[in-house]
Coordinates of N, CA and C in Angstrom, one line a residue:
X1 N 127.9 137.8 101.0 CA 126.8 137.4 99.8 C 127.9 137.6 98.2
X2 N 127.0 136.5 97.9 CA 128.2 136.4 96.1 C 126.7 136.5 95.3
X3 N 126.4 137.0 93.8 CA 125.8 136.6 93.2 C 126.2 135.6 92.5
X4 N 125.2 134.9 91.4 CA 125.3 133.7 90.8 C 126.5 134.1 89.4
X5 N 126.1 135.5 88.8 CA 126.5 136.3 87.8 C 128.1 136.8 89.0
X6 N 128.9 136.9 89.8 CA 129.8 137.7 90.5 C 129.7 138.7 90.9
X7 N 128.4 139.7 90.7 CA 128.1 140.4 91.5 C 128.3 140.3 92.6
X8 N 129.0 141.4 94.2 CA 128.7 142.0 95.4 C 127.5 142.7 95.2
X9 N 126.2 142.6 95.5 CA 125.6 144.1 95.9 C 125.7 144.4 97.4
X10 N 125.4 145.4 97.5 CA 125.2 146.0 98.9 C 124.1 145.6 100.0
X11 N 124.6 145.3 101.2 CA 123.9 144.6 102.2 C 123.1 145.4 102.7
X12 N 122.0 145.3 103.0 CA 120.5 145.6 103.6 C 121.2 146.2 105.0
X13 N 120.6 146.8 105.4 CA 120.8 147.1 107.1 C 118.8 146.8 107.5
X14 N 120.0 146.3 109.0 CA 118.6 145.8 110.1 C 118.5 145.2 111.0
X15 N 118.0 145.5 111.7 CA 118.1 145.0 113.4 C 118.2 143.2 113.4
X16 N 119.0 142.6 113.4 CA 118.9 141.5 113.4 C 119.9 141.0 114.2
X17 N 120.0 139.7 115.2 CA 120.7 139.6 115.9 C 121.3 138.3 115.2
X18 N 122.4 138.2 114.6 CA 123.5 137.0 114.4 C 123.8 136.1 114.7
X19 N 123.8 135.2 114.4 CA 124.6 133.9 115.2 C 125.8 133.9 115.2
X20 N 126.1 133.2 116.9 CA 127.9 133.5 116.3 C 128.3 131.8 117.2
X21 N 129.5 131.6 116.4 CA 129.8 130.8 117.4 C 130.0 129.6 116.1
X22 N 130.7 128.8 116.0 CA 130.3 127.3 114.4 C 130.3 128.0 113.0
X23 N 130.2 127.1 112.5 CA 130.6 127.4 110.5 C 129.5 128.0 110.3
X24 N 129.9 128.6 109.6 CA 129.0 129.7 108.4 C 128.1 128.4 107.8
X25 N 126.4 128.6 107.8 CA 125.8 127.5 106.8 C 125.9 127.9 105.6
X26 N 125.3 127.4 104.4 CA 125.5 128.3 103.8 C 124.4 127.9 103.3
X27 N 123.5 129.3 102.2 CA 122.2 129.8 102.3 C 122.1 129.8 99.9
X28 N 121.4 129.6 99.5 CA 120.7 130.1 98.0 C 119.5 130.7 97.9
X29 N 119.9 131.8 98.2 CA 118.2 133.0 97.5 C 118.4 133.4 96.2
X30 N 116.7 132.4 95.5 CA 116.3 132.4 94.3 C 115.3 133.5 93.9
X31 N 115.2 134.3 93.5 CA 114.0 135.7 93.5 C 114.5 135.9 92.3
X32 N 113.9 136.3 90.9 CA 113.8 137.6 90.0 C 113.7 139.0 90.6
X33 N 113.1 139.1 92.2 CA 113.1 140.3 92.8 C 114.4 141.2 92.9
X34 N 115.2 141.0 92.8 CA 116.4 142.0 92.9 C 116.7 142.4 94.3
X35 N 115.2 143.9 94.5 CA 115.7 143.9 96.0 C 115.1 143.0 97.1
X36 N 113.8 142.1 97.2 CA 113.7 141.3 97.4 C 114.6 140.5 98.0
X37 N 115.9 139.2 97.3 CA 116.1 138.9 97.2 C 117.7 139.2 98.2
X38 N 117.9 140.1 97.9 CA 118.9 141.2 98.4 C 119.0 141.6 99.8
X39 N 117.5 141.7 100.0 CA 117.1 141.9 101.5 C 117.2 140.7 101.9
X40 N 116.0 140.1 101.6 CA 116.5 138.7 102.2 C 117.8 137.8 102.7
X41 N 118.6 138.1 101.8 CA 120.2 138.0 101.4 C 121.1 138.4 103.1
X42 N 120.2 139.8 102.8 CA 121.4 140.4 104.3 C 120.6 139.5 105.5
X43 N 119.6 140.2 105.6 CA 118.9 139.0 106.8 C 120.0 138.0 107.0
X44 N 119.5 137.3 106.3 CA 120.5 135.2 106.6 C 121.6 135.8 106.0
X45 N 122.3 136.9 106.1 CA 124.2 137.2 106.2 C 124.7 137.4 107.4
X46 N 123.3 138.0 108.1 CA 123.8 138.9 109.5 C 123.3 137.5 110.9
X47 N 122.9 136.4 110.0 CA 122.4 135.5 111.4 C 123.1 134.4 110.8
X48 N 124.3 134.7 110.5 CA 125.3 133.5 110.6 C 126.0 133.4 109.0
X49 N 124.8 133.4 107.9 CA 124.5 132.6 106.9 C 125.7 133.0 105.8
X50 N 126.0 132.0 104.6 CA 127.1 133.3 103.7 C 126.5 132.4 102.7
X51 N 125.6 133.5 101.5 CA 124.4 133.7 100.5 C 125.0 133.8 99.6
X52 N 124.4 133.3 98.7 CA 124.4 132.9 97.2 C 123.8 133.4 96.7
X53 N 123.2 134.2 95.7 CA 122.1 135.2 95.5 C 121.8 135.1 93.8
X54 N 120.5 134.2 93.5 CA 120.2 133.7 91.6 C 119.3 134.9 91.8
X55 N 118.6 134.9 90.4 CA 117.6 136.2 89.8 C 116.6 134.7 88.7
X56 N 117.4 133.6 88.4 CA 116.7 132.8 86.8 C 116.5 131.4 87.1
X57 N 115.3 130.5 87.3 CA 115.4 129.4 87.3 C 116.7 128.6 86.8
X58 N 116.1 129.6 85.4 CA 117.6 128.4 84.7 C 118.9 128.2 84.9
X59 N 119.0 129.4 85.7 CA 120.6 129.0 87.2 C 120.4 128.2 87.7
X60 N 119.2 128.1 88.1 CA 119.5 128.6 90.1 C 119.5 126.3 90.2
X61 N 119.4 125.5 89.4 CA 119.3 123.8 89.6 C 121.1 124.3 90.2
X62 N 121.5 124.7 89.2 CA 123.7 124.1 88.4 C 123.9 125.4 89.8
X63 N 123.4 126.5 90.2 CA 124.2 127.1 91.7 C 124.0 126.3 92.8
X64 N 122.4 125.9 93.1 CA 122.4 124.9 94.4 C 123.6 123.4 94.3
X65 N 123.7 123.0 92.9 CA 124.8 122.4 93.2 C 125.8 122.5 93.0
X66 N 126.3 123.7 92.7 CA 127.7 124.2 93.2 C 127.7 124.5 94.5
X67 N 127.1 124.9 95.3 CA 127.0 125.1 96.7 C 126.8 124.7 97.7
X68 N 126.1 123.2 97.1 CA 125.9 122.7 98.5 C 125.5 123.6 99.2
X69 N 124.3 123.7 98.7 CA 123.5 124.7 100.9 C 123.2 124.1 101.5
X70 N 122.5 124.7 102.8 CA 122.5 124.0 103.6 C 119.8 124.3 103.5
X71 N 120.2 126.1 103.0 CA 119.0 126.3 102.8 C 119.2 126.5 101.4
X72 N 117.6 126.0 100.8 CA 117.2 127.3 100.0 C 116.0 128.0 100.0
X73 N 116.4 129.2 99.1 CA 114.7 129.8 100.0 C 114.9 130.5 98.2
X74 N 113.6 130.3 97.4 CA 112.9 129.5 96.1 C 111.5 130.7 95.9
X75 N 111.8 131.4 95.6 CA 109.9 131.5 95.1 C 109.3 130.8 93.9
X76 N 108.9 130.7 94.0 CA 107.8 130.2 92.4 C 107.7 130.3 91.6
X77 N 107.1 132.1 91.4 CA 107.0 132.8 90.2 C 109.2 132.9 89.2
X78 N 109.3 132.5 88.2 CA 110.4 132.5 88.3 C 110.5 132.6 86.8
X79 N 111.7 133.3 86.2 CA 112.2 133.4 84.5 C 113.0 132.2 84.5
X80 N 112.3 131.6 83.0 CA 113.3 130.4 82.5 C 112.0 129.3 83.3
X81 N 112.1 128.5 84.8 CA 112.3 127.0 85.1 C 111.3 127.9 86.3
X82 N 110.7 127.2 86.1 CA 110.0 128.5 87.3 C 109.9 127.5 89.0
X83 N 109.5 127.8 90.2 CA 109.7 127.7 91.6 C 109.6 125.8 91.6
X84 N 108.8 125.3 90.9 CA 108.4 124.0 90.9 C 109.2 123.1 90.8
X85 N 109.2 123.5 89.4 CA 110.7 122.7 88.8 C 111.3 123.0 88.9
X86 N 112.0 124.4 89.6 CA 113.8 123.3 90.3 C 113.2 123.1 91.4
X87 N 112.3 122.9 92.6 CA 112.9 122.4 93.1 C 112.2 121.3 93.1
X88 N 112.3 120.3 91.8 CA 112.2 119.0 92.0 C 113.3 118.0 91.8
X89 N 113.8 119.4 90.5 CA 115.1 118.5 90.3 C 116.3 118.6 91.4
X90 N 116.3 120.2 91.5 CA 117.1 120.2 93.5 C 117.4 119.1 94.0
X91 N 115.9 118.4 94.7 CA 114.9 117.2 95.3 C 116.7 115.9 94.5
X92 N 117.1 115.7 93.4 CA 117.4 114.3 92.9 C 118.4 114.2 93.2
X93 N 119.4 115.8 93.9 CA 120.7 115.4 94.2 C 121.2 115.9 95.9
X94 N 119.5 116.3 95.7 CA 120.1 117.5 97.6 C 118.8 117.5 98.4
X95 N 119.4 117.6 100.0 CA 118.3 117.0 101.0 C 118.3 118.7 101.5
X96 N 118.7 119.4 100.9 CA 118.8 121.5 101.8 C 117.5 121.6 102.3
X97 N 117.4 121.9 103.5 CA 116.2 122.7 103.3 C 115.3 123.4 102.3
X98 N 114.6 123.8 102.0 CA 113.9 124.6 100.9 C 112.2 125.7 101.3
X99 N 112.8 126.5 101.9 CA 111.7 127.4 101.7 C 111.4 128.1 100.6
X100 N 110.1 128.4 100.3 CA 109.3 129.0 98.2 C 108.9 129.4 99.1
X101 N 109.2 130.2 98.9 CA 107.6 132.3 98.6 C 106.7 132.7 97.8
X102 N 105.7 132.6 97.8 CA 104.8 132.9 96.5 C 104.3 134.4 96.2
X103 N 103.4 134.0 95.8 CA 102.8 136.1 95.7 C 101.2 135.4 95.5
X104 N 101.0 134.2 94.4 CA 100.5 133.9 94.5 C 99.1 133.4 96.2
X105 N 97.5 133.7 96.0 CA 96.7 133.1 96.3 C 96.0 131.5 96.1
X106 N 96.1 131.7 95.7 CA 96.2 130.2 95.0 C 96.1 129.0 95.9
X107 N 95.4 128.1 97.1 CA 96.2 126.7 97.7 C 96.5 126.1 96.5
X108 N 96.1 126.0 95.6 CA 96.5 125.0 95.2 C 98.9 125.1 94.7
X109 N 98.9 126.3 93.8 CA 100.2 126.2 93.7 C 100.9 126.3 95.0
X110 N 100.2 126.0 96.1 CA 100.9 126.2 97.4 C 100.8 124.1 97.7
X111 N 100.3 124.2 97.1 CA 100.1 122.4 97.2 C 101.2 121.9 96.3
X112 N 101.2 123.0 95.3 CA 102.2 122.2 93.7 C 103.7 122.1 94.7
X113 N 103.8 122.9 95.1 CA 104.4 123.6 95.5 C 105.8 122.7 96.9
X114 N 104.6 122.4 97.6 CA 105.3 121.7 98.8 C 105.0 119.7 98.2
X115 N 104.7 119.4 97.2 CA 103.8 118.5 96.9 C 105.9 117.6 96.2
X116 N 107.3 118.5 95.4 CA 107.8 118.0 95.1 C 109.2 118.2 96.1
X117 N 108.7 118.4 97.0 CA 110.2 119.2 97.8 C 110.4 120.5 99.0
X118 N 109.3 121.3 99.6 CA 109.8 122.4 100.1 C 109.2 121.7 101.2
X119 N 109.6 122.5 101.9 CA 109.7 122.0 103.4 C 109.0 122.9 104.0
X120 N 109.1 124.4 103.7 CA 108.2 125.3 104.1 C 107.2 126.2 103.8
X121 N 107.2 127.5 103.4 CA 106.5 128.2 102.6 C 105.7 129.2 103.0
X122 N 106.1 130.8 102.8 CA 105.4 132.2 103.1 C 104.9 133.0 101.5
X123 N 103.5 133.2 102.1 CA 102.8 134.1 101.2 C 104.0 135.6 101.2
X124 N 104.0 136.3 99.9 CA 104.2 137.4 99.8 C 103.0 138.9 100.4
X125 N 103.6 139.5 101.1 CA 104.5 140.2 101.1 C 104.6 139.3 102.6
X126 N 105.8 139.5 103.4 CA 106.1 138.1 104.3 C 107.3 139.6 105.1
X127 N 107.9 138.5 106.5 CA 108.7 139.9 107.0 C 110.1 138.6 107.1
X128 N 110.4 139.8 107.1 CA 111.9 138.8 106.4 C 112.7 138.0 108.1
X129 N 112.0 138.4 109.3 CA 112.3 138.2 110.5 C 111.2 136.6 110.5
X130 N 110.2 136.8 110.4 CA 109.2 135.6 109.3 C 110.6 134.3 109.3
X131 N 110.7 134.9 108.5 CA 111.5 134.0 107.4 C 112.9 133.2 108.3
X132 N 114.0 133.9 108.7 CA 114.5 133.6 110.4 C 113.9 133.4 111.0
X133 N 113.3 133.1 111.1 CA 112.5 132.4 112.5 C 112.0 130.9 112.2
X134 N 111.6 130.8 110.7 CA 111.2 129.8 110.4 C 112.3 128.2 109.5
X135 N 113.5 130.1 109.0 CA 114.8 129.2 109.5 C 116.0 128.7 110.3
X136 N 115.6 129.1 111.5 CA 115.7 128.7 113.0 C 115.8 127.7 113.1
X137 N 114.1 127.6 112.6 CA 113.2 126.2 113.5 C 113.3 125.3 112.7
X138 N 114.1 125.4 110.9 CA 114.2 124.1 110.5 C 115.5 123.4 111.0
X139 N 116.4 124.0 110.8 CA 118.2 123.4 111.3 C 117.8 123.5 112.1
X140 N 116.9 123.4 113.3 CA 117.2 123.2 114.3 C 117.7 121.3 114.8
X141 N 116.3 121.2 113.9 CA 116.2 119.5 112.9 C 117.2 119.0 113.0
X142 N 117.2 117.5 112.9 CA 118.5 116.9 112.4 C 119.4 116.6 111.3
X143 N 120.1 116.7 111.1 CA 120.5 116.4 109.9 C 120.8 114.8 109.8
X144 N 121.1 114.3 108.6 CA 121.1 112.8 108.5 C 123.0 112.2 109.1
X145 N 122.9 111.5 109.4 CA 124.2 111.2 109.7 C 123.8 109.7 111.4
X146 N 124.9 109.3 112.2 CA 125.3 108.5 112.1 C 124.5 108.9 113.4
X147 N 123.8 107.8 114.2 CA 123.6 108.5 116.3 C 124.4 108.1 116.9
X148 N 124.6 109.0 118.5 CA 125.2 108.4 118.6 C 126.2 107.3 119.4
X149 N 127.4 106.9 119.5 CA 127.2 105.3 119.7 C 126.8 105.5 120.8
X150 N 126.7 105.8 121.8 CA 126.1 105.7 123.8 C 125.0 105.3 123.2
X151 N 123.3 105.4 122.7 CA 122.3 106.5 122.6 C 121.9 105.9 121.4
X152 N 122.2 104.4 121.3 CA 121.3 104.2 119.7 C 120.4 104.1 119.3
X153 N 119.6 104.4 118.7 CA 117.8 105.1 118.6 C 117.3 103.6 118.2
X154 N 116.4 101.9 118.1 CA 115.9 101.3 118.4 C 115.3 102.0 116.5
X155 N 115.2 101.3 115.5 CA 114.2 101.2 114.5 C 113.1 100.9 114.5
X156 N 111.8 101.7 114.3 CA 110.5 101.5 114.3 C 110.5 101.0 112.8
X157 N 109.0 99.9 113.2 CA 108.1 98.6 112.4 C 107.3 99.6 112.3
X158 N 106.6 99.7 110.9 CA 105.6 99.7 110.3 C 105.0 98.8 109.8
X159 N 104.2 97.0 109.6 CA 104.6 96.0 108.8 C 105.6 96.3 108.2
X160 N 105.8 96.1 107.0 CA 107.0 95.8 106.0 C 108.4 97.2 105.7
X161 N 107.5 98.0 106.3 CA 108.8 98.9 106.6 C 108.9 99.0 108.0
X162 N 110.5 99.8 107.6 CA 111.2 99.2 108.9 C 112.4 101.8 108.9
X163 N 111.8 101.9 109.0 CA 111.7 103.3 110.0 C 113.5 103.3 110.7
X164 N 115.4 103.6 110.5 CA 115.9 103.6 111.7 C 115.7 105.5 111.9
X165 N 115.9 105.4 112.8 CA 115.9 106.8 113.2 C 117.4 106.8 113.1
X166 N 118.2 106.6 113.8 CA 119.5 106.6 114.1 C 120.0 107.2 112.9
X167 N 119.5 106.0 111.4 CA 120.4 106.7 110.2 C 119.3 107.7 108.9
X168 N 117.9 107.7 109.5 CA 117.3 109.2 109.1 C 117.3 107.9 107.7
X169 N 116.9 106.8 107.8 CA 116.3 105.9 106.5 C 115.1 105.2 106.6
X170 N 114.4 105.0 105.4 CA 113.7 104.1 105.0 C 113.0 103.3 104.2
X171 N 113.0 101.7 105.0 CA 112.8 100.7 104.2 C 111.5 100.1 103.7
X172 N 111.4 99.7 102.5 CA 110.1 99.2 102.7 C 110.7 97.5 102.0
X173 N 110.1 96.0 102.1 CA 110.8 94.8 102.2 C 112.5 94.8 102.1
X174 N 113.2 95.6 102.7 CA 114.6 95.7 102.2 C 115.2 96.8 100.8
X175 N 113.9 97.2 100.6 CA 114.3 99.2 99.4 C 114.6 99.9 100.0
X176 N 115.2 101.1 99.7 CA 115.7 101.6 100.2 C 114.0 103.2 99.8
X177 N 113.4 104.7 100.6 CA 112.7 105.1 99.8 C 113.1 106.4 100.2
X178 N 113.3 107.0 99.9 CA 113.6 108.3 99.7 C 113.0 109.7 99.7
X179 N 113.0 109.7 101.5 CA 112.4 110.7 101.5 C 113.2 112.3 102.3
X180 N 111.7 113.3 101.6 CA 113.0 114.0 102.2 C 113.0 114.5 103.9
X181 N 113.9 115.5 104.5 CA 114.0 115.5 106.1 C 112.2 115.3 106.6
X182 N 112.2 116.7 106.7 CA 110.3 117.2 106.9 C 109.5 115.5 106.7
X183 N 109.9 115.0 105.2 CA 109.1 113.8 105.5 C 109.6 112.7 105.8
X184 N 110.3 112.3 106.4 CA 111.4 111.9 107.4 C 110.1 112.1 108.3
X185 N 110.6 113.4 109.1 CA 110.0 113.4 110.4 C 109.1 113.6 110.9
X186 N 108.1 113.2 109.8 CA 106.7 113.6 109.7 C 106.0 111.5 110.2
X187 N 107.0 111.3 109.0 CA 106.1 109.7 109.5 C 107.9 108.6 111.0
X188 N 108.6 109.2 110.8 CA 108.3 108.9 112.2 C 108.3 109.3 113.7
X189 N 107.7 111.1 113.9 CA 107.2 111.4 114.5 C 105.6 110.5 114.4
X190 N 104.6 110.2 113.6 CA 103.6 108.8 114.4 C 104.6 107.9 113.9
X191 N 104.7 107.1 114.0 CA 105.3 106.0 113.8 C 106.4 105.6 115.4
X192 N 106.1 106.3 115.9 CA 106.4 106.4 117.5 C 105.6 106.6 118.0
X193 N 104.3 106.4 117.8 CA 103.2 107.3 118.6 C 102.2 105.7 118.3
X194 N 102.3 104.7 118.2 CA 101.2 103.8 117.5 C 100.7 103.6 118.0
X195 N 99.3 103.5 117.2 CA 98.1 103.4 118.2 C 97.3 104.4 118.8
X196 N 98.1 105.5 118.6 CA 97.9 107.0 118.9 C 97.3 108.3 118.1
X197 N 96.4 109.3 118.0 CA 95.7 109.2 117.5 C 96.7 111.0 117.1
X198 N 97.9 111.9 116.2 CA 98.3 112.5 116.7 C 97.8 114.0 115.8
X199 N 97.1 115.0 116.9 CA 96.6 116.6 115.7 C 98.0 117.1 115.5
X200 N 97.0 117.6 113.6 CA 98.2 118.7 113.3 C 99.2 119.3 114.8
X201 N 98.8 120.6 115.1 CA 99.6 120.9 116.3 C 100.5 120.8 117.0
X202 N 100.1 118.4 117.4 CA 100.7 118.0 117.9 C 102.6 117.5 116.7
X203 N 102.1 117.9 115.2 CA 102.7 116.9 114.5 C 103.5 118.0 114.6
X204 N 103.2 119.7 114.1 CA 104.5 120.5 114.2 C 105.0 121.0 115.1
X205 N 104.4 121.1 116.4 CA 105.5 121.3 117.3 C 107.0 120.1 117.3
X206 N 105.9 118.7 117.1 CA 107.3 117.9 117.4 C 108.4 118.1 115.9
X207 N 107.6 118.4 114.1 CA 108.5 118.8 113.2 C 109.0 120.2 113.3
X208 N 108.2 121.0 113.2 CA 108.9 122.5 112.8 C 109.1 122.8 114.6
X209 N 108.9 122.2 115.6 CA 109.0 123.5 116.8 C 107.2 123.8 117.2
X210 N 107.2 124.1 118.5 CA 106.2 125.1 118.8 C 106.6 126.5 118.5
X211 N 107.7 127.6 118.3 CA 107.3 128.1 118.0 C 107.0 128.7 116.6
X212 N 106.2 127.6 115.8 CA 106.1 128.0 114.0 C 104.6 128.4 114.1
X213 N 104.5 129.0 113.0 CA 104.1 130.1 113.0 C 103.1 130.0 111.5
X214 N 102.0 129.7 111.7 CA 101.6 129.4 109.2 C 100.1 128.4 109.5
X215 N 100.4 128.4 108.4 CA 98.6 126.7 107.9 C 99.5 125.2 108.7
X216 N 98.6 125.3 109.3 CA 98.7 123.5 109.3 C 98.0 122.3 109.0
X217 N 97.8 122.6 108.2 CA 97.3 122.0 107.1 C 99.1 121.7 106.0
X218 N 99.0 122.7 106.3 CA 100.5 122.2 105.6 C 101.4 121.1 105.9
X219 N 100.7 120.1 107.2 CA 101.3 118.4 107.7 C 100.1 117.2 106.2
X220 N 99.1 118.2 106.1 CA 98.9 117.0 105.1 C 99.7 117.0 104.0
X221 N 100.3 118.6 103.5 CA 100.3 118.2 101.7 C 101.6 117.7 102.3
X222 N 102.2 116.6 103.1 CA 103.6 116.5 103.6 C 103.6 114.2 103.8
X223 N 102.2 114.6 104.2 CA 101.1 113.2 104.6 C 100.8 112.7 103.4
X224 N 100.3 113.6 102.3 CA 100.0 112.8 101.2 C 102.0 112.4 100.2
X225 N 102.4 113.2 100.2 CA 103.3 113.2 100.1 C 104.3 111.5 100.7
X226 N 104.1 111.4 101.3 CA 105.1 110.4 102.1 C 104.2 109.2 101.8
X227 N 102.8 109.1 101.3 CA 102.1 108.3 100.7 C 101.5 108.2 99.6
X228 N 103.0 109.0 98.6 CA 102.7 108.6 97.4 C 104.2 107.9 97.0
X229 N 104.8 108.6 98.2 CA 106.5 107.8 98.2 C 106.7 106.2 98.7
X230 N 105.2 106.2 99.4 CA 105.5 104.1 100.0 C 104.2 104.1 99.5
X231 N 104.2 104.3 98.1 CA 103.0 103.0 97.6 C 102.4 102.9 97.9
X232 N 100.8 104.2 98.9 CA 99.5 104.0 99.8 C 99.3 105.0 98.9
X233 N 97.6 104.9 99.1 CA 96.6 105.9 98.6 C 96.3 106.4 100.3
X234 N 95.2 107.6 99.8 CA 93.7 108.0 101.0 C 93.0 107.1 100.9
X235 N 92.4 105.7 100.0 CA 91.5 105.1 100.0 C 92.4 104.2 100.9
X236 N 94.0 103.5 100.8 CA 93.8 102.4 101.3 C 94.8 102.6 102.5
X237 N 95.4 103.9 102.8 CA 95.5 104.5 104.0 C 96.6 103.3 104.6
X238 N 97.7 102.4 104.4 CA 97.7 101.5 105.0 C 99.0 102.3 105.9
X239 N 100.0 102.7 105.9 CA 100.6 103.5 106.3 C 100.7 104.0 107.2
X240 N 99.6 105.7 107.2 CA 99.2 106.7 106.9 C 98.1 106.7 107.1
X241 N 96.7 106.8 108.2 CA 95.7 107.2 108.4 C 95.6 108.1 108.8
X242 N 94.4 108.4 108.2 CA 93.6 110.0 109.0 C 92.4 109.9 110.0
X243 N 92.7 110.9 110.9 CA 90.9 110.7 111.6 C 90.7 111.8 111.4
X244 N 89.8 112.0 110.3 CA 89.1 113.3 109.9 C 88.7 114.4 111.0
X245 N 88.8 115.9 111.2 CA 88.9 116.8 111.6 C 90.2 116.9 112.9
X246 N 90.9 115.9 113.5 CA 91.5 115.6 114.1 C 93.3 115.7 113.7
X247 N 94.2 114.9 112.7 CA 94.8 114.8 112.9 C 95.3 113.4 112.8
X248 N 96.7 112.9 112.3 CA 96.7 111.5 111.5 C 97.0 110.0 112.9
X249 N 97.2 108.9 112.3 CA 98.1 108.2 113.4 C 98.8 107.1 111.9
X250 N 99.4 106.1 112.6 CA 100.6 105.5 112.0 C 99.4 103.8 111.4
X251 N 99.3 103.7 110.8 CA 98.6 102.6 110.5 C 99.1 101.3 110.5
X252 N 98.4 100.3 109.8 CA 98.6 99.2 110.2 C 100.4 98.3 109.2
X253 N 100.4 99.3 107.4 CA 101.4 98.5 106.6 C 101.0 97.6 106.4
X254 N 101.5 97.3 105.0 CA 101.9 96.0 104.0 C 101.4 94.4 104.5

């Protein structure tokens, strides 16, 4: 485990089953509570990650840029830049998975954090085992890359949208729309079921995995962000339509 400033803290002990085989993934843990950051880092290390720890928001963006991690565990309340601003800046150059940690009970803080591109969140206090399980669910999802040559997936079309599942790209009228991995997965899951209502639970199972446990309204925030990036609104609902009390279905497009 590495600190952004070079110090190597003592690894915490805990009964975590390590991940075996394959290259080590990289993670950055950003939390001003040093003991908690070291605890989280220790669990991630024994799950197969190479971990860098950072304690200030002002340093976090450059640390993420330098490390190029697969995962960032990011506290919302940080000295200097807060977690929301760190996440917003990271999203300008990285599509790594972001799990945000918050001690605030107000729902608005969670919504703000997710709207800038966080993939999941946990409220303190939390179990490090739950964090590792959430991370494992995220990492089971595909990364950006070419499809297998022998099994290409056809593109999905929603009006003027072209959703290229193989390349994990969305284009509207030919222009590329920059979605996070989670936003892409939510949109693709809906587009793959034209005419059908998809419940929040079904979207959770498809995107996060059937073992995911948490607030299903997480889906609502990602749908909101997808709409914003597609130039859609909750009133027009051209691309994603809300079915009140049930879930969502894909719209007709522009």
